[in-house]
Coordinates of C-alpha atoms in Angstrom, one line a residue:
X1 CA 21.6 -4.2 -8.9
X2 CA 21.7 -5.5 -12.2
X3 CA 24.6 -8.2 -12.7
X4 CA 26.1 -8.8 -16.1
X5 CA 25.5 -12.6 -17.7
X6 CA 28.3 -15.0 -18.3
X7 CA 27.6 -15.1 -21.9
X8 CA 27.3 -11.2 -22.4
X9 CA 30.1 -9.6 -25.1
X10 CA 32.9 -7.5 -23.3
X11 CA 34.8 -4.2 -24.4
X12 CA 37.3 -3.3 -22.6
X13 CA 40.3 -0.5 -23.1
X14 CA 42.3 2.3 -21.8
X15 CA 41.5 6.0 -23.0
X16 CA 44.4 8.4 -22.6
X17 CA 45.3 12.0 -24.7
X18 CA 47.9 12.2 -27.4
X19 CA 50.5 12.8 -24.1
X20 CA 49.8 9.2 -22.9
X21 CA 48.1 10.6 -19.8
X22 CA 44.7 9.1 -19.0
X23 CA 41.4 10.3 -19.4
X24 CA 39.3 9.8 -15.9
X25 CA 35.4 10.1 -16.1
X26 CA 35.7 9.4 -20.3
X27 CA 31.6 8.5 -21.2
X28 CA 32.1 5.5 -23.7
X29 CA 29.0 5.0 -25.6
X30 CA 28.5 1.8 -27.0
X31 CA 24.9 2.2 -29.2
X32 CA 22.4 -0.5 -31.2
X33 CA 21.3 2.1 -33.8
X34 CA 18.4 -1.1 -35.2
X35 CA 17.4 -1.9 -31.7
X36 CA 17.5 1.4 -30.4
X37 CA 19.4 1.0 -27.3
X38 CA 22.7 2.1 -25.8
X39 CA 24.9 1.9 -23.1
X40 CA 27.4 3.8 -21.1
X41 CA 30.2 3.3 -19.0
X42 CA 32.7 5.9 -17.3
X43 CA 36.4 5.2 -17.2
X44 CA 38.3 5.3 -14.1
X45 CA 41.3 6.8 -13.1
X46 CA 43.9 4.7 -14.8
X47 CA 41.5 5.6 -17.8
X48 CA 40.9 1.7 -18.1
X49 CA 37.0 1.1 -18.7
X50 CA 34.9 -2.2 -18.8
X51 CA 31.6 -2.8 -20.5
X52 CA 29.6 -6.1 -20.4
X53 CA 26.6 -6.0 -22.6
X54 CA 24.5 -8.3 -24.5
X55 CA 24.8 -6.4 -27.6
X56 CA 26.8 -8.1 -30.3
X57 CA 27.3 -7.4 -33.9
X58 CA 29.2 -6.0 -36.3
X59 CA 27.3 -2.8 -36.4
X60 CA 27.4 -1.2 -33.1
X61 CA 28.3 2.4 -32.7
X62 CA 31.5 3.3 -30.3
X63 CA 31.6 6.9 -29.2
X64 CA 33.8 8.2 -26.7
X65 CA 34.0 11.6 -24.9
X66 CA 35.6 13.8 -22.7
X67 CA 35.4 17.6 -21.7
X68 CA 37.5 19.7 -24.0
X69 CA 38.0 16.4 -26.1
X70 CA 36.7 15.9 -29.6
X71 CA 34.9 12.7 -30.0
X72 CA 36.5 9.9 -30.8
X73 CA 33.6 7.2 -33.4
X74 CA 33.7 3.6 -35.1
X75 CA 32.4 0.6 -35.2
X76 CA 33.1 -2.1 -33.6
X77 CA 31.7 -6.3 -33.2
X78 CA 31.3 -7.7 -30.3
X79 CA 30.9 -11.5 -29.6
X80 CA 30.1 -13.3 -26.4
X81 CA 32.8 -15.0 -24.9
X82 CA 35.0 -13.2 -27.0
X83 CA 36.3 -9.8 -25.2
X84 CA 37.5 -6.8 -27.4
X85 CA 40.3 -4.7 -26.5
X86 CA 40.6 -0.8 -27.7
X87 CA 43.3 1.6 -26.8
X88 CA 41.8 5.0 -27.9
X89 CA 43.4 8.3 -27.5
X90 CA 41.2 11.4 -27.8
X91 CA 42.5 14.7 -29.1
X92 CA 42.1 17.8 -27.5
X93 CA 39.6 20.9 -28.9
X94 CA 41.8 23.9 -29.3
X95 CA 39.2 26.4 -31.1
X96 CA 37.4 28.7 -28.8
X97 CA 34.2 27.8 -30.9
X98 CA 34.9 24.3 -31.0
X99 CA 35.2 24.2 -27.2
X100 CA 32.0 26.5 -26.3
X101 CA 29.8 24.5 -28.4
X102 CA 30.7 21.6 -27.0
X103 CA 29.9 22.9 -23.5
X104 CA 26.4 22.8 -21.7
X105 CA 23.3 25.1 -22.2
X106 CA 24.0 26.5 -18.8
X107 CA 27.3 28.1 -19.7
X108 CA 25.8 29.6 -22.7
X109 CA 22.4 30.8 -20.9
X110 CA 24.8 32.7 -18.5
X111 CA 26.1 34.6 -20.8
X112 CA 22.7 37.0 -20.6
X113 CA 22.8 40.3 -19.5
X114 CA 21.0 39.7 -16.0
X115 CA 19.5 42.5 -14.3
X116 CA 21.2 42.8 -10.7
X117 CA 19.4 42.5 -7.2
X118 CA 17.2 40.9 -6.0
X119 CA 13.5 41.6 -6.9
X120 CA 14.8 43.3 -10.6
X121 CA 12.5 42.4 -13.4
X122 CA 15.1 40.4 -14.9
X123 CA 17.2 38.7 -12.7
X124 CA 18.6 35.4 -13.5
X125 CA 16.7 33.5 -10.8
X126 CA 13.0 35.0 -12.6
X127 CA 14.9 34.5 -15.6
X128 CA 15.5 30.9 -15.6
X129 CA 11.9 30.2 -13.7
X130 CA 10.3 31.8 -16.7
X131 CA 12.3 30.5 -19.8
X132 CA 13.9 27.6 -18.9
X133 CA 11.0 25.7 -17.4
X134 CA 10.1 23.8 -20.2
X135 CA 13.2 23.2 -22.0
X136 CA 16.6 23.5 -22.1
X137 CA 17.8 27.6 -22.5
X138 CA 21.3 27.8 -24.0
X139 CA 21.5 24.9 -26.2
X140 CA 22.4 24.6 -29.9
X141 CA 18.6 24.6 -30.8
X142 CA 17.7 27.9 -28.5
X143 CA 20.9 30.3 -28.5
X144 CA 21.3 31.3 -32.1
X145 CA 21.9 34.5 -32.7
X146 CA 19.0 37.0 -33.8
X147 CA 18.4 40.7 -33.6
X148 CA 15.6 42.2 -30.9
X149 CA 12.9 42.1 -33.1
X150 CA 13.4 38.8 -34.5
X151 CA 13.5 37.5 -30.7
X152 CA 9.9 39.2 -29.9
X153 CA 8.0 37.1 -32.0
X154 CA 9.1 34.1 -29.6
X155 CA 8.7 35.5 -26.6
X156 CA 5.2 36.7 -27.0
X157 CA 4.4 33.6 -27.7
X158 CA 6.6 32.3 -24.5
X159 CA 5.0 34.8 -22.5
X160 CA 1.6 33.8 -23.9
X161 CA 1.6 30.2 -22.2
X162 CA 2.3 32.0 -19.4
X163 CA -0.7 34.6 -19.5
X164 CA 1.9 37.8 -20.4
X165 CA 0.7 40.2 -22.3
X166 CA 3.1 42.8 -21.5
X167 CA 4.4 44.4 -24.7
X168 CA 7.1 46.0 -22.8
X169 CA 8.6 43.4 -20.6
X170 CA 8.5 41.4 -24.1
X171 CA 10.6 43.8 -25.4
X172 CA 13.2 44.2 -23.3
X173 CA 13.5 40.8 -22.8
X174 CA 14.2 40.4 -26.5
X175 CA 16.4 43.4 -26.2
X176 CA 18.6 41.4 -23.6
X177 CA 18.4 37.7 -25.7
X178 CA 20.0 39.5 -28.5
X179 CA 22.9 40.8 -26.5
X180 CA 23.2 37.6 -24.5
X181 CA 23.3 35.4 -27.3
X182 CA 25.5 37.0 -29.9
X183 CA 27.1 33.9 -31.5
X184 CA 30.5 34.8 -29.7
X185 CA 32.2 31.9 -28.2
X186 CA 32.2 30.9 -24.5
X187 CA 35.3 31.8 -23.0
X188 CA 34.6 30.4 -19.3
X189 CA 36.4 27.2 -18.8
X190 CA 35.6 24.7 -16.1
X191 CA 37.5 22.0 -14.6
X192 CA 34.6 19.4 -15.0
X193 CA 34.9 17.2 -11.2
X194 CA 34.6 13.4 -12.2
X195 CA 33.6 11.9 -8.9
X196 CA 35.2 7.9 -7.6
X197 CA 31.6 6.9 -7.7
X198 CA 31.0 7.0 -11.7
X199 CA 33.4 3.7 -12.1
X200 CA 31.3 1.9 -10.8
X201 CA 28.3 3.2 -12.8
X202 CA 26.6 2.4 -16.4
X203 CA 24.0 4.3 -17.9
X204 CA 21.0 1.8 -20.5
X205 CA 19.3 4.2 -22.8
X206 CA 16.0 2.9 -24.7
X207 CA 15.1 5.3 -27.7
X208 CA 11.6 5.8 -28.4
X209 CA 11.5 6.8 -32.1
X210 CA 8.1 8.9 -33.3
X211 CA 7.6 9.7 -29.5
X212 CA 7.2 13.4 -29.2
X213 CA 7.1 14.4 -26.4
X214 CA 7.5 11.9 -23.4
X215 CA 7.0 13.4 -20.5
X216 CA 7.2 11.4 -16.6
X217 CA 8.2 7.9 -16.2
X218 CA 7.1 5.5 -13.6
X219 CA 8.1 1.9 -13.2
X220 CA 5.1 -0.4 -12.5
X221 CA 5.6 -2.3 -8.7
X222 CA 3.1 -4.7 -10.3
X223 CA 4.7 -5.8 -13.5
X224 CA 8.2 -3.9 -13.4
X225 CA 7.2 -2.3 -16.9
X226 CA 8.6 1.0 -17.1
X227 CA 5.3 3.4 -18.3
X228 CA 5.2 6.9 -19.6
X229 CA 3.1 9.4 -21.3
X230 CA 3.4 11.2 -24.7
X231 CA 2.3 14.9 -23.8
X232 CA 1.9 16.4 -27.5
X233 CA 1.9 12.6 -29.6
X234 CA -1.5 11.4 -26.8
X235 CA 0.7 7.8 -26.0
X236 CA 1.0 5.7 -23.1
X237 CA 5.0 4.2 -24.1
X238 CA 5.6 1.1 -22.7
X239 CA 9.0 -0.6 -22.2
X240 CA 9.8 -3.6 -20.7
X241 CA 13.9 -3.3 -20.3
X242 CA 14.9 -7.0 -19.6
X243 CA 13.8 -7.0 -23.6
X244 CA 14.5 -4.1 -24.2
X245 CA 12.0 -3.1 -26.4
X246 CA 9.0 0.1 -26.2
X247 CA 5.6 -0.6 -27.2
X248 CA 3.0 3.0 -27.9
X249 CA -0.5 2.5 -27.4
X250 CA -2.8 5.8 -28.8
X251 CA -4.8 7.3 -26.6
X252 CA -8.5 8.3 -27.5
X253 CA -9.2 12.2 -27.9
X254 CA -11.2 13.0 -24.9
X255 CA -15.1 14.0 -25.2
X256 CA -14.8 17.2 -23.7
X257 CA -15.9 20.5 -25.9
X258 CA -13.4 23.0 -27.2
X259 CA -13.2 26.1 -25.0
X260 CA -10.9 29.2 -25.2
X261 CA -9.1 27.8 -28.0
X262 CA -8.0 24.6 -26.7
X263 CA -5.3 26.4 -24.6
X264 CA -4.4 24.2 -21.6
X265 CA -3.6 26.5 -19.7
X266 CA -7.0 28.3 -19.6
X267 CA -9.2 26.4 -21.7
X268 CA -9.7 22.5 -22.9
X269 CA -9.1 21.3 -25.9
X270 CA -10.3 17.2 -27.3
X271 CA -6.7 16.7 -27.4
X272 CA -5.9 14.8 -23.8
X273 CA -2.2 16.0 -23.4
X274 CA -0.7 13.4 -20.7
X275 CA 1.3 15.1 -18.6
X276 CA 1.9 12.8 -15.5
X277 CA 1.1 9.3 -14.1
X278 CA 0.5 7.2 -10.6
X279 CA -0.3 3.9 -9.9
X280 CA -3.3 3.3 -8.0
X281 CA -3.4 0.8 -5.4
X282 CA -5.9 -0.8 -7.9
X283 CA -3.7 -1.7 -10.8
X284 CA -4.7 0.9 -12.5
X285 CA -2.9 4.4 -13.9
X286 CA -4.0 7.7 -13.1
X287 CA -3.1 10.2 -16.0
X288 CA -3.8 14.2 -16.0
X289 CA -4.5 14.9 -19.4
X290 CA -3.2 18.8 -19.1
X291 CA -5.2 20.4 -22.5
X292 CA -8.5 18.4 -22.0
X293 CA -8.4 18.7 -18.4
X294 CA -9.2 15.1 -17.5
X295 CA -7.7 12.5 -15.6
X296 CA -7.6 9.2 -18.2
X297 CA -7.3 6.1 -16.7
X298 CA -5.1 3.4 -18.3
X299 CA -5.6 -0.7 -17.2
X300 CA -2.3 -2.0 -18.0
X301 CA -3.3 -5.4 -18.0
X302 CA -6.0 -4.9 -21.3
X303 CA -2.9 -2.1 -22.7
X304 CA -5.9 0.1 -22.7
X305 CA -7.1 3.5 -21.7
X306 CA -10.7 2.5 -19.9
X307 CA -11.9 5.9 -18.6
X308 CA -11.9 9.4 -18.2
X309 CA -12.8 11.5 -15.5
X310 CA -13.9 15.2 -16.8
X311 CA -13.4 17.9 -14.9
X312 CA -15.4 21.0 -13.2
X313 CA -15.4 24.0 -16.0
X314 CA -13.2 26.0 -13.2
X315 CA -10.7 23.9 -13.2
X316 CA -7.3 24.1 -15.6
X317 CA -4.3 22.6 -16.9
X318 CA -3.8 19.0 -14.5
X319 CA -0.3 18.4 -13.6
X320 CA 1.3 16.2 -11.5
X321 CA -0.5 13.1 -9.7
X322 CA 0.2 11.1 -6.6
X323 CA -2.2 8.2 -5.0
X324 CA -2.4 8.0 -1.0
X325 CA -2.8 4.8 1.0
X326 CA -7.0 4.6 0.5
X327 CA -6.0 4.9 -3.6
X328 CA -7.6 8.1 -3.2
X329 CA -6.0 10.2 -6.2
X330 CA -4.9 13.9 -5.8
X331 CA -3.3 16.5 -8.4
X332 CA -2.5 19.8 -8.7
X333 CA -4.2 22.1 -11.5
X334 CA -1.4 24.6 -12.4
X335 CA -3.6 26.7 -14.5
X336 CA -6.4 27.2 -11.8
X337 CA -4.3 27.3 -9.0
X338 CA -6.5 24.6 -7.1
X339 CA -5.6 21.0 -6.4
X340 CA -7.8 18.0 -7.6
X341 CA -9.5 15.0 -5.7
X342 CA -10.8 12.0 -7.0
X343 CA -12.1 8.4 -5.2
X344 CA -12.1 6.0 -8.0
X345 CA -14.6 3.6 -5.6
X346 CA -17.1 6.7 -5.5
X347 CA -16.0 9.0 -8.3
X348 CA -16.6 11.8 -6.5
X349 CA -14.3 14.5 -7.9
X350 CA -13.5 17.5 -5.5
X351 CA -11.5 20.7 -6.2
X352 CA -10.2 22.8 -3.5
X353 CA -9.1 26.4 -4.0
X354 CA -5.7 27.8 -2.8
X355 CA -5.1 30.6 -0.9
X356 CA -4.7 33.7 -3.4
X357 CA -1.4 34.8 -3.7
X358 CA 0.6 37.0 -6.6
X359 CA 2.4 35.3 -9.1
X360 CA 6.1 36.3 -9.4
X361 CA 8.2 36.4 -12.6
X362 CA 6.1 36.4 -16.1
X363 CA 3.5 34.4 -14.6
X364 CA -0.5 34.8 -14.4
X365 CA -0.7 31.6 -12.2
X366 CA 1.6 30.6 -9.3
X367 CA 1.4 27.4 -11.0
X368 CA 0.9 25.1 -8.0
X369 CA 3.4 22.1 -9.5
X370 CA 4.5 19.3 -7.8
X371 CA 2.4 17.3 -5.2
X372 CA 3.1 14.0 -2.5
X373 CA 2.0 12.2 -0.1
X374 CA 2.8 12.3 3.1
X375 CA 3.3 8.5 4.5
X376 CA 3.3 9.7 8.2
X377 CA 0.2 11.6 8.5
X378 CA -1.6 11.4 4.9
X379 CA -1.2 15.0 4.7
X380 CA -1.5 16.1 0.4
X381 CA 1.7 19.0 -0.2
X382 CA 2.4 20.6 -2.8
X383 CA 4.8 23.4 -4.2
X384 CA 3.7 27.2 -6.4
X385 CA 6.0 27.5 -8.8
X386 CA 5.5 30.7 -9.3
X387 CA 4.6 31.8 -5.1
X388 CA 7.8 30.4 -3.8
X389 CA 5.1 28.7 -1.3
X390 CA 4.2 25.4 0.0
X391 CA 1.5 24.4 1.5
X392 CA -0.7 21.0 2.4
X393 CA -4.5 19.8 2.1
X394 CA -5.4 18.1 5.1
X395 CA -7.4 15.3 3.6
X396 CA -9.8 14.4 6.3
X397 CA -11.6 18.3 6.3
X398 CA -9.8 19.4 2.9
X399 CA -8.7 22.7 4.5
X400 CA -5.4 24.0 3.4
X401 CA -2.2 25.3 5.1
X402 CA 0.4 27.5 3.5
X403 CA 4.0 28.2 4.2
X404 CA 7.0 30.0 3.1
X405 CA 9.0 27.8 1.2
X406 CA 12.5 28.0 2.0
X407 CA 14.1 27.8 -1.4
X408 CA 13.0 29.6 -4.4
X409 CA 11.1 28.5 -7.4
X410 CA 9.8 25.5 -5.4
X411 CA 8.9 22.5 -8.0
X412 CA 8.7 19.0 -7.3
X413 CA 8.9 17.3 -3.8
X414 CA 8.8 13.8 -2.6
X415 CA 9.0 12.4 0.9
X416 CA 11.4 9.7 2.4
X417 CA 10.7 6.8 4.3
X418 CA 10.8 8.5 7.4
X419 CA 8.4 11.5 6.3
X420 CA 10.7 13.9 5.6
X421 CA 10.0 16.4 2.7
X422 CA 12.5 16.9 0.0
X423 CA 12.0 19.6 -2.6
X424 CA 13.5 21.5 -5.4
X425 CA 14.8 24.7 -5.9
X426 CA 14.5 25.3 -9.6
X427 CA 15.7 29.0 -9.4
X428 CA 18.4 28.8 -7.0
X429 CA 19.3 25.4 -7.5
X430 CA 19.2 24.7 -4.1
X431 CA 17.3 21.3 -2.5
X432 CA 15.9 21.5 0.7
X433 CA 14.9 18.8 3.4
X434 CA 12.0 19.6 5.4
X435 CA 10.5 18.3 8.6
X436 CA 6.6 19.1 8.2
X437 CA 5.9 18.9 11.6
X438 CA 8.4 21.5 12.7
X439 CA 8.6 23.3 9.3
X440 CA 12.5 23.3 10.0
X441 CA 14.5 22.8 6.8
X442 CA 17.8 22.2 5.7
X443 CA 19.4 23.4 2.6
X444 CA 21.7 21.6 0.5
X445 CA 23.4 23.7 -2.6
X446 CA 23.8 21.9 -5.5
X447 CA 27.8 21.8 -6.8
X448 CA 28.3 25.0 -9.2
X449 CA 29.9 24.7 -12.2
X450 CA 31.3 28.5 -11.7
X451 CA 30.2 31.0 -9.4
X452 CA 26.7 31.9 -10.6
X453 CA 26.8 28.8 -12.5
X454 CA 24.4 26.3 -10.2
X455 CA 22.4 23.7 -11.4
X456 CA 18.8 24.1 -12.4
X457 CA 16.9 21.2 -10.2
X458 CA 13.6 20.0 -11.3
X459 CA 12.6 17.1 -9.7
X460 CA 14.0 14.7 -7.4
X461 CA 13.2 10.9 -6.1
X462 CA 13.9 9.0 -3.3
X463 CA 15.6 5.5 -3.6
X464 CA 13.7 3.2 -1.9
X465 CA 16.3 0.8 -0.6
X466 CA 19.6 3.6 -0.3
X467 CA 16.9 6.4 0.6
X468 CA 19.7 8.9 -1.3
X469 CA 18.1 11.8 -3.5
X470 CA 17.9 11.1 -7.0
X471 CA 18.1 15.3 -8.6
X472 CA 16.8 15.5 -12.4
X473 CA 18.8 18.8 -13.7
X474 CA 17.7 20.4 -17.1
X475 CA 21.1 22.6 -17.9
X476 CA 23.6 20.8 -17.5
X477 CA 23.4 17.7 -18.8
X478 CA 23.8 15.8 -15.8
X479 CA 21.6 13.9 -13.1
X480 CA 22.5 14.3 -9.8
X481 CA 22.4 11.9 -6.4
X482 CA 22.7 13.6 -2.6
X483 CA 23.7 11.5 -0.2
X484 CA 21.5 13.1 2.6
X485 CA 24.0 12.0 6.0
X486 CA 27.2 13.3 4.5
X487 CA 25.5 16.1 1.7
X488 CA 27.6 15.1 -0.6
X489 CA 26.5 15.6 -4.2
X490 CA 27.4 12.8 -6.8
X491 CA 27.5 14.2 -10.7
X492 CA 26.5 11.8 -13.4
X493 CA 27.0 13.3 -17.1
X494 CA 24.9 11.8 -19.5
X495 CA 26.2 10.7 -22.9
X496 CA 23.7 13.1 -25.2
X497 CA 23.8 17.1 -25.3
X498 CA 20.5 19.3 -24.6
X499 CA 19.1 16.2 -22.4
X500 CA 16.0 17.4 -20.0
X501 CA 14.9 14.9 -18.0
X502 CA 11.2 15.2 -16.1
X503 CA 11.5 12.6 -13.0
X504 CA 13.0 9.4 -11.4
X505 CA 11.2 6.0 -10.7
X506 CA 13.2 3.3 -9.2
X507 CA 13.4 -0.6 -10.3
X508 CA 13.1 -3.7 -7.7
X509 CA 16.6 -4.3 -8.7
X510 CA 17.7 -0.6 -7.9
X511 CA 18.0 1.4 -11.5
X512 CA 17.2 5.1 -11.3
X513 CA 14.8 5.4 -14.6
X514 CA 13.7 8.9 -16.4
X515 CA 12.1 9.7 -19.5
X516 CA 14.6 12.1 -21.1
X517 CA 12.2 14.8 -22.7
X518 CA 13.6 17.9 -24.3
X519 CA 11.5 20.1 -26.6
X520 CA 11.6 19.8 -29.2
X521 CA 13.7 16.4 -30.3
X522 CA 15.2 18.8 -32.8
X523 CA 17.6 20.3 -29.6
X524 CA 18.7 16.8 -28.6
X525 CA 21.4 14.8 -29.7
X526 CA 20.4 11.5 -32.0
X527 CA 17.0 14.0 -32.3
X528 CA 15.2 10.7 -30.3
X529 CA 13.4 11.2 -27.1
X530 CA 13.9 7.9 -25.1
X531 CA 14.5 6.7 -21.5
X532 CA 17.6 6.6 -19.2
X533 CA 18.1 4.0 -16.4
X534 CA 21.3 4.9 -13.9
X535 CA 22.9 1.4 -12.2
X536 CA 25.1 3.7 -9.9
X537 CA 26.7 -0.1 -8.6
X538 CA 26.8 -2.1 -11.4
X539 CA 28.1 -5.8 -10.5
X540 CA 30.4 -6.8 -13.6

């Protein structure tokens, strides 16, 4: 883990409320607005906190929160060698108004008028699947109040991506926005758990300003560089966080002709729109360019894109990308419902059909989604969004195998270092542990904020050296991390409201990294897009 230097500036303090009581899990945000970084510790439960940092000036931002706690700001200067005490007392929010704005999108998105039952048009687990799959669904940005009609025009176009043209279902779901977000003020209350664990934590954030919309993140085994992909600015962002500095290198607009409007999801545009990235076992990166429906390929060592691989007319919308052991490069093509093969040392390109199957919520696609390797067997799964299915291409023959999945709204996956499949359920907010060669699973339920209130997962990583699940969560403003043998769930909150963040890639020296990637900027707090890296045991 990452160990704080002798010569780095210290802040310490005690946090406590205007009764003198302390405040245990307080976030204190300690932010370089020039160099665009910040960091984060929690305090503990004497309410003291301690925060080395190599940040020093007279110019860095201090903010510190609590739940049901206004914000307490200044500036303070930091020296090394030269620790700063603060004793800070936070006052307590006492408006209704005050207090639901400051709560998560979550609370606010479950204020809609669900439909109840399984299998009705508009219950909250299609619900979430269809609107809050992109971005957060509750937030400041999304919830402000409008009437039915002034709601439709945004859900056609919501619907749209999603190949809807139902005037009716539009309707009605505009009908039930406009009841569900009426500009009345949260009233449910939650006792927000602050678990032992976050003492010992500190959150680095790395600010990407002009970035538009990052989307995953993947540390480099080869040079330890943190990489990821501007989906609607066409980037590769680069940050090296010893430095902590981002460098953005354009990529080229793609040769491929126009079709059907340049819609990604059934047609190409020149525009590449990088979605995700892997590392091949030949230094190279591995990019599916979603609109133009290519897979770039980015040599980090000339910090230049070098190729692009175009593909078959049938095929739409490239997602997410893994490499297997022969740096054999697979992907799953959420607009065609196939899944994509390429051999860089042949270029041979080969896409395999799924097995039909109907979409569920809003849906035209089953949007096959998230994709692994795995390191057992060589087996290729991946998850259908939209099919509640799973399923794997065997890739010796290429013939596929599908499955029930056992949690709903199946997303991402990854496997563990003894083969075992972990996946997300976005719906549900369930996470389920699979052994592929029995198909026997076991389903862990993420903490609930409330009854009805559980966590929307998306993705998930496995720590290489702890092998504990690292859960990215899009409405709550938390990250997540299981600890498979006892199932106990560890809650991080993160220090900016209306944060989404896409996936997790782990450093040699243990950080949990994600590119935090709401859309647009406009919902997120600081309006910046940038990058988070957890140090859940942070040696001070």
């Amino acid at each position: 883990m990452v160990s704080s230097s002798v010569s780095a500036a210290l802040l310490t303090g005690t946090i406590t409320d205007n009764d003198g009581k302390p405040i245990h899990g307080a976030m204190v945000r300690l932010k370089d607005a020039e160099k665009n970084l910040a960091e984060t510790v929690y305090s503990n439960t004497k309410g003291r906190f301690l925060l080395h940092t190599e940040m020093e000036g007279g110019n860095l931002e201090l903010r510190v929160r609590a739940p049901y706690f206004r914000d307490q700001k200044g500036l303070v200067a930091l020296e090394a060698n030269n620790p700063l005490e603060q004793k800070i007392t936070l006052e307590k929010m006492t408006g209704e108004q005050e207090i639901s704005d400051s709560l998560p999108a979550i609370f606010h998105f479950s204020k809609l008028p669900f439909d109840k039952g399984e299998g009705a048009e508009f219950h909250r687990n299609d619900f979430q699947r269809d609107c809050a799959g992109c971005h957060q669904f509750g937030n400041a940005f999304t919830r402000w109040p409008r009437t039915a009609e002034q709601w439709i025009p945004t859900v056609r176009r919501m619907h749209g991506y999603m190949g809807n043209r139902d005037e009716a279902m539009i309707a009605r779901r505009a009908e039930l926005l406009a009841r569900g977000y009426d500009g009345k003020p949260v009233t449910t209350r939650h006792e927000f758990k602050v678990d032992s664990e976050l003492q010992h934590a500190k959150i680095y954030e790395y600010a990407w300003p002009g970035i538009i919309f990052p989307h995953d993140a993947e540390v480099s085994r080869d040079d330890g560089l943190v990489y990821t992909v501007d989906r609607h600015g066409y980037k590769m962002i680069v940050t090296d966080l010893t430095a902590g500095t981002s460098k953005y290198i354009d990529q080229p607009y793609s040769k491929t002709p126009l079709a059907n409007a340049g819609n990604g999801y059934s047609g190409r545009s020149n525009k590449p729109g990088p979605h995700s990235l892997a590392l091949g076992k030949n230094g190279l990166w591995y990019v599916t360019n979603a609109t133009s429906v290519t897979i770039g390929v980015f040599d980090a060592k000339q910090a230049a894109w070098v190729k692009e691989y175009e593909l078959p007319a049938a095929a739409h919308y490239p997602h997410t990308i893994r490499v297997d052991k022969q740096n054999v490069v697979w992907f799953t093509l959420a607009g065609s419902q196939q899944i994509g093969r390429i051999d860089p040392e042949t270029d041979d390109i080969n896409i395999i059909n799924l097995p039909k199957q109907k979409a569920k919520g809003i849906s035209a696609s089953t949007v096959p989604y998230g994709i692994d390797v795995n390191p057992n067997d060589g087996k290729v799964w991946y998850a259908r969004l939209y099919a509640d299915r799973i399923g794997y291409v065997d890739p010796m023959t290429l013939k596929v195998h599908e499955f029930d999945s056992p949690v709903k709204a199946p997303r991402r996956l990854r496997f563990d270092g003894k083969g075992q499949m972990w996946l997300t359920g976005y719906s549900e907010g369930m996470i389920a542990r699979i052994n592929t060669d029995t198909m026997e699973s076991r389903i862990y339920p993420m903490p609930e904020f409330e009854p009805g209130f559980r966590p929307a997962p998306y993705a998930l990583g496995i720590h290489p050296q702890t092998q504990e699940v690292w859960i990215n969560e899009v409405m709550t403003d938390h990250v997540y991390r299981l600890q498979p043998d006892t199932g106990k769930f560890i809650a991080y909150p993160l220090p900016l409201r209306g944060t989404y963040t896409r996936d997790f890639s782990f450093t040699d020296s243990g950080l949990a990294c994600t590119a935090n990637s709401p859309i647009p900027n406009a919902a997120l707090e600081d309006f910046t897009a940038g990058l988070f890296c957890i140090d859940a045991e942070v040696t001070e």
